[in-house]
Short mmCIF file of C-alpha atoms in Angstrom, two decimals:
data_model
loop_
_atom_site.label_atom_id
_atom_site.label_comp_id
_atom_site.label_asym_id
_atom_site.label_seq_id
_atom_site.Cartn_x
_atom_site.Cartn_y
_atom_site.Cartn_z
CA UNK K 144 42.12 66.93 -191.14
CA UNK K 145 41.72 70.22 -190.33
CA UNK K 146 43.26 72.59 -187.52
CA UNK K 147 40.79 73.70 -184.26
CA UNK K 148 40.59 76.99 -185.50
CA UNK K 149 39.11 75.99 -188.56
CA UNK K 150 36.78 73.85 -187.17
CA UNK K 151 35.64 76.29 -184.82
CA UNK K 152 35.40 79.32 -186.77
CA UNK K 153 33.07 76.84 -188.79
CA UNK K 154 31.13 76.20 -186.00
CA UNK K 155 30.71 80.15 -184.65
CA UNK K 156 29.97 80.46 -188.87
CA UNK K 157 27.03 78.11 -188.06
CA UNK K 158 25.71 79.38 -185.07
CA UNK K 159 25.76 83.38 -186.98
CA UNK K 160 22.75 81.37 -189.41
CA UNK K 161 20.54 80.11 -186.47
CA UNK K 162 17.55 81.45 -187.49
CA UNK K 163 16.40 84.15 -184.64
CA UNK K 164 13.08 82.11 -183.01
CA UNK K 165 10.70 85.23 -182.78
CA UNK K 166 7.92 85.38 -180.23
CA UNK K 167 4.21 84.85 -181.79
CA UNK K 168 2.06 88.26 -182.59
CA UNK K 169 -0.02 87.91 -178.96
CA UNK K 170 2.88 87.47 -176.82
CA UNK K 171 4.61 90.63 -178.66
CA UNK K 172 0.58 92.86 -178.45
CA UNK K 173 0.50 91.35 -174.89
CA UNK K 174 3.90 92.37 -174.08
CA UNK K 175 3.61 95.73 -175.45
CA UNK K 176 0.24 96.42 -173.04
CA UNK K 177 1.60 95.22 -170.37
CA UNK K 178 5.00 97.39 -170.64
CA UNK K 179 2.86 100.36 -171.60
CA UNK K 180 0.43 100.21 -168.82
CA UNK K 181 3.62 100.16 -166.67
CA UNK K 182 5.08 102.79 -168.01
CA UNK K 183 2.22 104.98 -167.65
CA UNK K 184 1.92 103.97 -163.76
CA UNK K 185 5.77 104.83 -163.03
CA UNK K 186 5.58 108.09 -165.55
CA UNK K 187 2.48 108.94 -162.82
CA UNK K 188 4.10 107.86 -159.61
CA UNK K 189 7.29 109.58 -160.93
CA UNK K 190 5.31 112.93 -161.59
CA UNK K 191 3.59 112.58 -157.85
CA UNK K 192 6.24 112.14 -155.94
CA UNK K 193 9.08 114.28 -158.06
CA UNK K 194 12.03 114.16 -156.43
CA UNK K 195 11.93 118.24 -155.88
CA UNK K 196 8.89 117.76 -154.73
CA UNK K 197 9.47 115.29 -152.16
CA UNK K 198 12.03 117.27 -150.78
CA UNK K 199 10.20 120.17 -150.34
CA UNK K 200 7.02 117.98 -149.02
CA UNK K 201 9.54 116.57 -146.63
CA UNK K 202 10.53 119.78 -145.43
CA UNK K 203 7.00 121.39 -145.42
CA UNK K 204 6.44 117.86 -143.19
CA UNK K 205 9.31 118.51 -141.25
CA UNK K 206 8.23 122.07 -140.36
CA UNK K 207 4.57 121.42 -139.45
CA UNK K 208 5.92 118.61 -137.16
CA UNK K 209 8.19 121.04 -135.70
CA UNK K 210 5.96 123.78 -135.19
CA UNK K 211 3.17 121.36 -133.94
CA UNK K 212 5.77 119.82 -131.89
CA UNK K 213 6.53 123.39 -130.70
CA UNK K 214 3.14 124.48 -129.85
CA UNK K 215 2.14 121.06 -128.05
CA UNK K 216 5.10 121.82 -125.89
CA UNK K 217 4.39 125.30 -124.97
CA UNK K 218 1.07 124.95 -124.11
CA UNK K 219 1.82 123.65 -120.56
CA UNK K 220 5.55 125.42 -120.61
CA UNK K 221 6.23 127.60 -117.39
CA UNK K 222 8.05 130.90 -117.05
CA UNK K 223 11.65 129.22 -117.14
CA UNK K 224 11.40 127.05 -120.25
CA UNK K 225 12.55 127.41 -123.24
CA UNK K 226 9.03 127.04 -124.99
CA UNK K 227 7.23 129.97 -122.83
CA UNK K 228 7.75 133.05 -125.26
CA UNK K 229 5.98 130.45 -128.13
CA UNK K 230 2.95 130.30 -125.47
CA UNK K 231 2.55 134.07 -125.63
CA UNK K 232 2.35 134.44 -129.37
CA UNK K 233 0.01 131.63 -129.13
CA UNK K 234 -2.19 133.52 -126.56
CA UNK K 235 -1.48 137.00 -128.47
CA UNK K 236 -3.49 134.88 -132.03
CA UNK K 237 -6.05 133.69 -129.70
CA UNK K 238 -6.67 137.14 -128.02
CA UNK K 239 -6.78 138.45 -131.91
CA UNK K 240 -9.57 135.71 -132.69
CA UNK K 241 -11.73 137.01 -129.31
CA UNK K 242 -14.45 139.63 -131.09
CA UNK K 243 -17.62 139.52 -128.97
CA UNK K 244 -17.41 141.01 -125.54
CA UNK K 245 -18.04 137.67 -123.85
CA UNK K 246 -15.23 135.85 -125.34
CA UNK K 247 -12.69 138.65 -124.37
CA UNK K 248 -13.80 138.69 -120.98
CA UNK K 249 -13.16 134.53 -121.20
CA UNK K 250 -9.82 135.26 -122.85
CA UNK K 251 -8.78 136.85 -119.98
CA UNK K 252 -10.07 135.60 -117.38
CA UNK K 253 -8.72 132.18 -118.54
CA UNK K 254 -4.73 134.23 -118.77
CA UNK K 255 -5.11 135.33 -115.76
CA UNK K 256 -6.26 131.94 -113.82
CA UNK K 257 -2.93 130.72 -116.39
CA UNK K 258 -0.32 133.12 -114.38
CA UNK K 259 -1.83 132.40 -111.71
CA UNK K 260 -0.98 128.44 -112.24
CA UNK K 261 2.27 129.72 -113.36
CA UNK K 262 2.99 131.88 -110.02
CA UNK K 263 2.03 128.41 -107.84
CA UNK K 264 4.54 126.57 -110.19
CA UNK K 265 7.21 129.25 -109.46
CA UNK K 266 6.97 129.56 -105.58
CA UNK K 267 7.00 125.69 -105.74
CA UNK K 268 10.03 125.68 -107.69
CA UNK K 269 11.55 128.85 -105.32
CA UNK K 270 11.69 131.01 -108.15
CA UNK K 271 10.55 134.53 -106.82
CA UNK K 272 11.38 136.68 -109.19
CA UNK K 273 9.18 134.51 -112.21
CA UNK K 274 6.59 134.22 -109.72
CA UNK K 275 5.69 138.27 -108.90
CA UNK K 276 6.23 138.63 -112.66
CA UNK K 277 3.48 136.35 -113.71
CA UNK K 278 1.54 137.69 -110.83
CA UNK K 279 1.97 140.76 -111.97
CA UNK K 280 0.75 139.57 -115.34
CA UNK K 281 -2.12 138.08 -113.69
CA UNK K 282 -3.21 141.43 -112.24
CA UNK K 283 -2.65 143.12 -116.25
CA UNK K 284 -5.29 140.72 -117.35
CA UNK K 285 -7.79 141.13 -114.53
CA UNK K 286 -7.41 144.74 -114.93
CA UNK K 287 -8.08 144.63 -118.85
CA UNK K 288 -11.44 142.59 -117.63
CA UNK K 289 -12.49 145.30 -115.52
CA UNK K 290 -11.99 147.82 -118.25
CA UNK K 291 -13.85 145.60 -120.49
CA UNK K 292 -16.77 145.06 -118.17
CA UNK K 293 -16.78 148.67 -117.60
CA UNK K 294 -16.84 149.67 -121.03
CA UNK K 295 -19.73 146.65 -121.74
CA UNK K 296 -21.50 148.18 -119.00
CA UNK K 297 -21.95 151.78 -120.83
CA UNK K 298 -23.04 149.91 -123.64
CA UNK K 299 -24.91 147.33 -122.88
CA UNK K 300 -26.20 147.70 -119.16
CA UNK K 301 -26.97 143.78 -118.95
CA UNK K 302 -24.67 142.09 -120.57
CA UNK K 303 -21.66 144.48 -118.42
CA UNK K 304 -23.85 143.25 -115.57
CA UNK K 305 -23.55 139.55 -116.19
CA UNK K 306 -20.09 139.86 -116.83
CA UNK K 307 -19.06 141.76 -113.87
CA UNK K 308 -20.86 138.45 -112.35
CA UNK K 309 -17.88 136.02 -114.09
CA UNK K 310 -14.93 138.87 -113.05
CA UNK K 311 -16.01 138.76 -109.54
CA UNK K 312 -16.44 134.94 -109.41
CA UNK K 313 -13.44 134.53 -111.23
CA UNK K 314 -11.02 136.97 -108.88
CA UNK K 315 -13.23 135.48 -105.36
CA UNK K 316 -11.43 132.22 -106.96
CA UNK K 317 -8.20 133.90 -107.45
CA UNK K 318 -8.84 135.46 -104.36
CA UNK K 319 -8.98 132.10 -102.49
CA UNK K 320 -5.63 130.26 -104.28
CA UNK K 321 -3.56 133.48 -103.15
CA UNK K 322 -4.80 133.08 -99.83
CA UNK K 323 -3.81 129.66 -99.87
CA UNK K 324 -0.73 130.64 -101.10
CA UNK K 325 0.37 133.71 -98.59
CA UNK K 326 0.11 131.13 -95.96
CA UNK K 327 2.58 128.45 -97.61
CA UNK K 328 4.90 130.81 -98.45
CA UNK K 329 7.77 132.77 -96.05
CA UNK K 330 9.71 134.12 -98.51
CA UNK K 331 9.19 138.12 -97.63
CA UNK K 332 9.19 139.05 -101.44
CA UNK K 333 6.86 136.42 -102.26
CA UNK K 334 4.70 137.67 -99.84
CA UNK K 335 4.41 140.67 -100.53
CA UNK K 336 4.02 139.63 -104.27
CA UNK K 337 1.18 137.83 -103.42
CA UNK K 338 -0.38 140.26 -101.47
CA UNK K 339 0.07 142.79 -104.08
CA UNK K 340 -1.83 140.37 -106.47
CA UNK K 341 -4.64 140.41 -104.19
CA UNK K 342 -4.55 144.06 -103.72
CA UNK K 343 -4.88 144.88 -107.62
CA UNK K 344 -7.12 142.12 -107.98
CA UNK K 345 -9.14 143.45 -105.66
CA UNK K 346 -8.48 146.90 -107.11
CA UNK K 347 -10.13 145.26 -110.56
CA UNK K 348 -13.38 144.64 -108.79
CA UNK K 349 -13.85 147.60 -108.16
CA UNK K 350 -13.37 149.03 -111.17
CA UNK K 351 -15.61 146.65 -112.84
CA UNK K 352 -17.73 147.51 -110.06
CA UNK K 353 -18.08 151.04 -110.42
CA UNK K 354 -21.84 152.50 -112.46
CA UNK K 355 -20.77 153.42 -115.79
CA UNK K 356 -19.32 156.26 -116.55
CA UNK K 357 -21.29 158.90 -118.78
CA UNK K 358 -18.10 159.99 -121.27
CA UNK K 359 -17.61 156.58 -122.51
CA UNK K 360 -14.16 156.11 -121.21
CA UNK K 361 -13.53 153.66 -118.35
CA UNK K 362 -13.90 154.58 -114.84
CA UNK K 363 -10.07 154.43 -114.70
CA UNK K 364 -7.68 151.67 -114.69
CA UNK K 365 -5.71 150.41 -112.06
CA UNK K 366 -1.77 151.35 -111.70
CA UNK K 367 -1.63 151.37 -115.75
CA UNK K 368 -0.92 147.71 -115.65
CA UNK K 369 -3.88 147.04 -117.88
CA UNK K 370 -3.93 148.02 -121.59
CA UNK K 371 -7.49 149.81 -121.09
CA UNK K 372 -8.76 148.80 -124.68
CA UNK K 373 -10.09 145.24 -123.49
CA UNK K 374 -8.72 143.65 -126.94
CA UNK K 375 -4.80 144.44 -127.07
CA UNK K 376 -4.35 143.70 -123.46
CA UNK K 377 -1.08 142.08 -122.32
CA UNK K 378 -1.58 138.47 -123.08
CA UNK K 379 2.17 137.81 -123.29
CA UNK K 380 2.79 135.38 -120.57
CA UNK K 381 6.27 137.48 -120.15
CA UNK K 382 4.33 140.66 -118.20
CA UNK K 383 5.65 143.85 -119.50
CA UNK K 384 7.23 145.80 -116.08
CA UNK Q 42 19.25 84.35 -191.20
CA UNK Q 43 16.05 86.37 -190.51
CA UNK Q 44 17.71 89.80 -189.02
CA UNK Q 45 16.77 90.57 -185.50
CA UNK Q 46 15.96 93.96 -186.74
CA UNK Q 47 18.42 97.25 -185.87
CA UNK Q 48 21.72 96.03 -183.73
CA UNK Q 49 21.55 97.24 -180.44
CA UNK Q 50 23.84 100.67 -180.13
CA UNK Q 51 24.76 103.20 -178.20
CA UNK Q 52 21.99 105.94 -180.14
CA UNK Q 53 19.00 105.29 -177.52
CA UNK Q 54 19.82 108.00 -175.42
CA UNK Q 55 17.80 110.85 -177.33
CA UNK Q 56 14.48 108.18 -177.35
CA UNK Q 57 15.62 107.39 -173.24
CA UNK Q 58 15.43 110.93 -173.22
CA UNK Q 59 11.77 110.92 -174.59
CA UNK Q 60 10.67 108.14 -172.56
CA UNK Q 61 11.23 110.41 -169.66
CA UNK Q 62 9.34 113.02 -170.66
CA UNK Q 63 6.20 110.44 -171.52
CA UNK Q 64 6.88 110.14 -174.97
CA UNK Q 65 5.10 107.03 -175.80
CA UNK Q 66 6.41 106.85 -179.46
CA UNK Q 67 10.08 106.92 -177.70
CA UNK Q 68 8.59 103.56 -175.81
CA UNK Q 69 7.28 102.16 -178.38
CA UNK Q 70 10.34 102.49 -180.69
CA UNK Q 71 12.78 100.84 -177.94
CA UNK Q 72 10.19 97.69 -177.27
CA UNK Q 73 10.19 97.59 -181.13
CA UNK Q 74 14.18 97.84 -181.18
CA UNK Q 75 14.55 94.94 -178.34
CA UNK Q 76 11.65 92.84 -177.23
CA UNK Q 77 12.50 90.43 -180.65
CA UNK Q 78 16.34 90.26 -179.61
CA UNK Q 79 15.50 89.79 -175.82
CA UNK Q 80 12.81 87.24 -176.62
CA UNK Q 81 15.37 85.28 -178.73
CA UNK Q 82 18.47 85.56 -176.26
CA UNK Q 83 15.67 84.01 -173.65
CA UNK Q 84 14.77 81.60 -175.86
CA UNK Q 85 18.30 80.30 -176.02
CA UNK Q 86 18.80 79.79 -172.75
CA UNK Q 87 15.37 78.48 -171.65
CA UNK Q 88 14.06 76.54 -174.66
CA UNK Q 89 10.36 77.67 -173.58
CA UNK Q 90 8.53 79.59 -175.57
CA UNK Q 91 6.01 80.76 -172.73
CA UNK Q 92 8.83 81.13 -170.15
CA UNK Q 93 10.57 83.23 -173.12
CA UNK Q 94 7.69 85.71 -173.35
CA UNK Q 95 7.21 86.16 -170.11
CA UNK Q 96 10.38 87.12 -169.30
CA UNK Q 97 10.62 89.14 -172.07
CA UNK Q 98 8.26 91.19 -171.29
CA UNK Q 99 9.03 91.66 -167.47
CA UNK Q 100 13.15 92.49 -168.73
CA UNK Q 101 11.10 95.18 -171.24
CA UNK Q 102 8.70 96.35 -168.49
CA UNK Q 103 11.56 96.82 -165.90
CA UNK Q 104 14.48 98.72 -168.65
CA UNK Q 105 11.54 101.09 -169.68
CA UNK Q 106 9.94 101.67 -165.98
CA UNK Q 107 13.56 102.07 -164.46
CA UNK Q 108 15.39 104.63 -165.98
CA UNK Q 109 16.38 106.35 -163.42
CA UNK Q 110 18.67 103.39 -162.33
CA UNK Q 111 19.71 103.05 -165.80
CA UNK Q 112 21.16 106.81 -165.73
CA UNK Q 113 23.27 105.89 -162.44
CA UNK Q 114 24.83 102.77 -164.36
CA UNK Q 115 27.07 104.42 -166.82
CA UNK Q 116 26.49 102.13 -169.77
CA UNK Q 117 24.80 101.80 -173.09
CA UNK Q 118 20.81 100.99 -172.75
CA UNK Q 119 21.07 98.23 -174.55
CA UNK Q 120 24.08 96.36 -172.17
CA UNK Q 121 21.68 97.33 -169.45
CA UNK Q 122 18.61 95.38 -171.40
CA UNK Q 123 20.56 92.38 -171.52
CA UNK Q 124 21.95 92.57 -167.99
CA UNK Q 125 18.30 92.66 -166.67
CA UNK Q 126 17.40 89.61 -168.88
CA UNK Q 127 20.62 87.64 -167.45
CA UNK Q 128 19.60 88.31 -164.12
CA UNK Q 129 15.45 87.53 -164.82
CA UNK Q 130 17.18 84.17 -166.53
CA UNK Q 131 19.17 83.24 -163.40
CA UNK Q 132 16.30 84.03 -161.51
CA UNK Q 133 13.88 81.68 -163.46
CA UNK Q 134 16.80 79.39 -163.10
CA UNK Q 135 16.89 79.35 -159.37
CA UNK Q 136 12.83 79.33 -158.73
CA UNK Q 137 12.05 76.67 -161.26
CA UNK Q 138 16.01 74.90 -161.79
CA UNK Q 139 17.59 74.04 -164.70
CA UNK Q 140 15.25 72.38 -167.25
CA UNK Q 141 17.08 70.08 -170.66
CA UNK Q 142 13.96 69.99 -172.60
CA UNK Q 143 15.74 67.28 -175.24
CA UNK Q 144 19.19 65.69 -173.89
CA UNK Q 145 22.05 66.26 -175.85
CA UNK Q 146 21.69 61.75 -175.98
CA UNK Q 147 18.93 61.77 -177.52
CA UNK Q 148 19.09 63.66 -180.05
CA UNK Q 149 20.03 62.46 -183.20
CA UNK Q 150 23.33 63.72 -184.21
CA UNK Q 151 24.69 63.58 -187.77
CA UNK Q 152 27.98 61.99 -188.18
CA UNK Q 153 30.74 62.98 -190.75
CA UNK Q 154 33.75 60.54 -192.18
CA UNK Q 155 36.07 62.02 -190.34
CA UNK Q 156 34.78 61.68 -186.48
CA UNK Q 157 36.63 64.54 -185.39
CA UNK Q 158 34.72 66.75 -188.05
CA UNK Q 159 30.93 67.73 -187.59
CA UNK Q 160 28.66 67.65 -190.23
CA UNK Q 161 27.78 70.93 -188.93
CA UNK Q 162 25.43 71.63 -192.31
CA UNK Q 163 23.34 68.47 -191.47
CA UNK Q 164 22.74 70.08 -187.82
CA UNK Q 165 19.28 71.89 -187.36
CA UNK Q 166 19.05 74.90 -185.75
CA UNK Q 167 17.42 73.28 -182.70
CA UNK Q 168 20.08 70.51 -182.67
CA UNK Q 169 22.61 73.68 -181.52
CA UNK Q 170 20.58 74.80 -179.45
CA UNK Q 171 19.99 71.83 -177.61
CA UNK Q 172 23.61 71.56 -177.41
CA UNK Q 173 24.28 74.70 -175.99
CA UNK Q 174 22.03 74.53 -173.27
CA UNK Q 175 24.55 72.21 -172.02
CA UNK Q 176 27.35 74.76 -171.49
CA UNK Q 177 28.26 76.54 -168.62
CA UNK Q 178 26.21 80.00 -168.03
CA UNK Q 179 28.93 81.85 -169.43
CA UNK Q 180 29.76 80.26 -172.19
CA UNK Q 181 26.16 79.83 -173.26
CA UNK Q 182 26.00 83.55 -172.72
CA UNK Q 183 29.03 84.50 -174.65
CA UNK Q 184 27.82 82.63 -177.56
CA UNK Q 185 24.17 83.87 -177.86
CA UNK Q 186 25.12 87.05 -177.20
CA UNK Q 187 28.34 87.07 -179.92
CA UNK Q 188 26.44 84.62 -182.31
CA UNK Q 189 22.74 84.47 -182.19
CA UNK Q 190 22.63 88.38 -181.06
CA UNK Q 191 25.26 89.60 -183.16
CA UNK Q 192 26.95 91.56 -181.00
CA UNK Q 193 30.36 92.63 -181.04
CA UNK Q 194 33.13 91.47 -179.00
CA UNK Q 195 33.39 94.80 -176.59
CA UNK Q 196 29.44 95.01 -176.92
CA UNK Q 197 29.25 91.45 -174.98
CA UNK Q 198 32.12 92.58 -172.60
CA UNK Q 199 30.13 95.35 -171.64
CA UNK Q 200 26.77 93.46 -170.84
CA UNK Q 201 29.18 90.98 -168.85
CA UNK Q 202 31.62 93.01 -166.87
CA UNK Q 203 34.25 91.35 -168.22
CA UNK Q 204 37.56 92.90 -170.58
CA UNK Q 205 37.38 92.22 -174.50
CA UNK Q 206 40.39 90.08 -173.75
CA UNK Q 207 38.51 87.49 -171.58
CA UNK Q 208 35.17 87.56 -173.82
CA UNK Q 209 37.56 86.23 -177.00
CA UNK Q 210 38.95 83.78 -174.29
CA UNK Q 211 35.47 82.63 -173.42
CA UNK Q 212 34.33 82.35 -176.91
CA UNK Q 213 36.78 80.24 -177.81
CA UNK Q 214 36.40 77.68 -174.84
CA UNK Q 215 32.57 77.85 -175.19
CA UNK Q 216 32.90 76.86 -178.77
CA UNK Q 217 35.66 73.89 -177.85
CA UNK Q 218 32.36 73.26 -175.30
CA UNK Q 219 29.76 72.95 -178.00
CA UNK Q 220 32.07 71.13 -180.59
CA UNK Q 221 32.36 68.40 -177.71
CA UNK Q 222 28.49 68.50 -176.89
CA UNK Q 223 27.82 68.22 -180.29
CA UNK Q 224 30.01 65.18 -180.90
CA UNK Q 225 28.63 63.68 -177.68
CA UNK Q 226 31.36 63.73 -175.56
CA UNK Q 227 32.00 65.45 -171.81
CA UNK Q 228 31.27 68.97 -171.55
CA UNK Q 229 33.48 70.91 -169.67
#
């Protein structure tokens, strides 16, 4: 008779000969397309989304949300948020991207009814001081329209005339919110904000008003608010003074 | 015995490498080096030659198509092989349960003088197989792996998380196991 260990080193001697049970040639060619074909779609997922690359994708992703998130924000920001110096640059790449007369006339025309939104928002809000300095803006822009017309006017006598017909529309509309305004309003330094506003706006009409003159150069700007070029005006929503 | 072809060691790393940089020699080398021994430890446990294949190929497809989770793991490729065909095994267990293609009572067992004593050169190769089926998870593991795989004693502790201590442990009360399957009585 002989001891457990014998018999069972017998038996693990018996199991070490099982023949190995092999798989048949098409499961092995099968097996090797199929692994292949994987291996090839992960080696091409892999090299698409590299892990480098992802990160940087997720930060190029995480910037253009940002900034979009940014811009979407500023675009109706007032003068006492955060996002209002991000609405000038925005206004300073849209004032580069204005090249025909016409569309720098609507460029700032379209600031100045802007600060003009702005100033209502302030006096709402009792906050004088933001208020004349967007009105004050206001006036920059109307006054860089007038210079514009003016110079339009030298060089092309109808086209200066139909848009001294949009300035003066545009600061009779002005014209009729500050009106509207002055008689809200008893705050002594708005008041005389606003009626400084209409004063220079009034001041622009005339200039754009006035025949051409025969040097070339404008018939003169208003109080220097305006930049007198008509292109690098002051569309910063921050005025300057 | 038919070899299995080159024992599974601890030298893949520089064809791993390879494989990551789309080498499809390097891939084509490791399904060489494994998809016979994987097929044959799935064999053992399942007894079906179509279930065998395809998880064969899905344990191949999965070590070659996840290396970067193989790189995290800390052990040699071809513990990591095995592990994923345990795991594809107990899965196949649990979706389809446990199938005994030929009960250990019918089969026809040879019979020595001595009772006690196996007439273990009588016993086909199926016969054991059969047999072992009937064993615990571990203890069929322990012995495919040691026996049928040829595998060292650390090499199977390291595809089973367990200390070379408790592998020779297991071994020797898996093959107590079979002895008793063999001769028909309880398994434990």
């Amino acid at each position: 008779m002989t001891s457990e260990a014998q018999r069972l080193e017998r038996l693990a001697e018996r199991l070490r000969v099982v023949d190995p049970v092999a798989p048949s040639p098409g499961a092995k060619i099968r097996g090797w397309n199929l692994v292949l074909a994987a291996v090839e779609r992960s080696a091409t997922v892999r090299s698409r989304v590299h892990p480098v690359r992802r990160l940087v994708i997720a930060a190029v992703a995480a910037t253009v949300l940002l900034v979009a998130g940014a811009v979407a924000a500023s675009a109706d920001s007032l003068p006492d948020s955060a996002f209002y110096p991000l609405k000038g640059v925005i206004e300073n790449v849209r004032g580069a991207l204005a090249f025909s007369p016409s569309d720098k006339l609507a460029y700032h025309l379209d600031l100045a009814q802007a600060r003009l939104t702005e100033a209502e928002a302030m006096l709402a809000g009792h906050r004088i001081e933001l208020a004349e300095r967007v009105l004050a803006a206001m006036d920059n822009q109307l006054n860089d329209a007038a210079e514009l017309v003016q110079l339009e006017k030298q060089s092309d006598p109808a086209l200066g005339a139909s848009m001294e017909n949009r300035l003066t529309q545009a600061i009779a509309t002005h014209d009729k919110q500050l009106a509207g305004l002055q008689g809200q309003v008893t705050n002594p330094t708005a008041l005389s904000a606003i009626i400084a506003a209409r004063y220079h706006a009034a001041q622009a009409l005339k200039l754009a008003a006035k025949p051409a003159a025969s040097d070339g150069n404008p018939a003169g700007s208003l109080g220097g608010n305006g930049q007198g070029n008509g292109t690098s005006a002051t569309p910063h929503p921050t005025p300057k003074h | 015995m038919r070899p299995l072809g080159k024992a599974a060691s601890d030298d893949d790393r520089p064809l791993i490498e390879r494989v990551r940089k789309g080498d499809q020699d390097a891939v084509r080398t490791l399904y060489e080096r494994y998809f016979d021994r994987i097929y044959n430890y799935v064999y053992a446990r399942l007894g079906r030659a179509e279930d065998a294949e395809d998880l064969a190929i899905d344990t191949m497809t999965r070590s070659l198509t996840r290396l970067d989770q193989f790189q995290d793991q800390g052990v040699a490729f071809s513990s990591w092989v095995y592990k994923i065909a345990h795991n594809a095994t107990i899965d196949h267990y649990r979706r389809h349960g446990k199938v005994t293609l030929v009960s250990l009572e019918q089969a026809t067992l040879p019979q020595s003088a001595d009772p006690s004593e196996l007439a273990l050169e009588q016993l086909s190769n199926e016969d054991l197989r059969v047999a072992l089926r009937a064993l615990t998870d571990e203890q069929q593991q322990v012995l495919i792996l040691r026996f049928f795989q040829d595998l060292t004693a650390p090499q199977v502790a390291g595809i089973m998380g367990k200390s070379v201590g408790a592998v020779q442990a297991l071994q020797h009360r898996a093959l107590g196991s079979l002895e008793r399957a063999l001769q028909g009585r309880a398994v434990n």
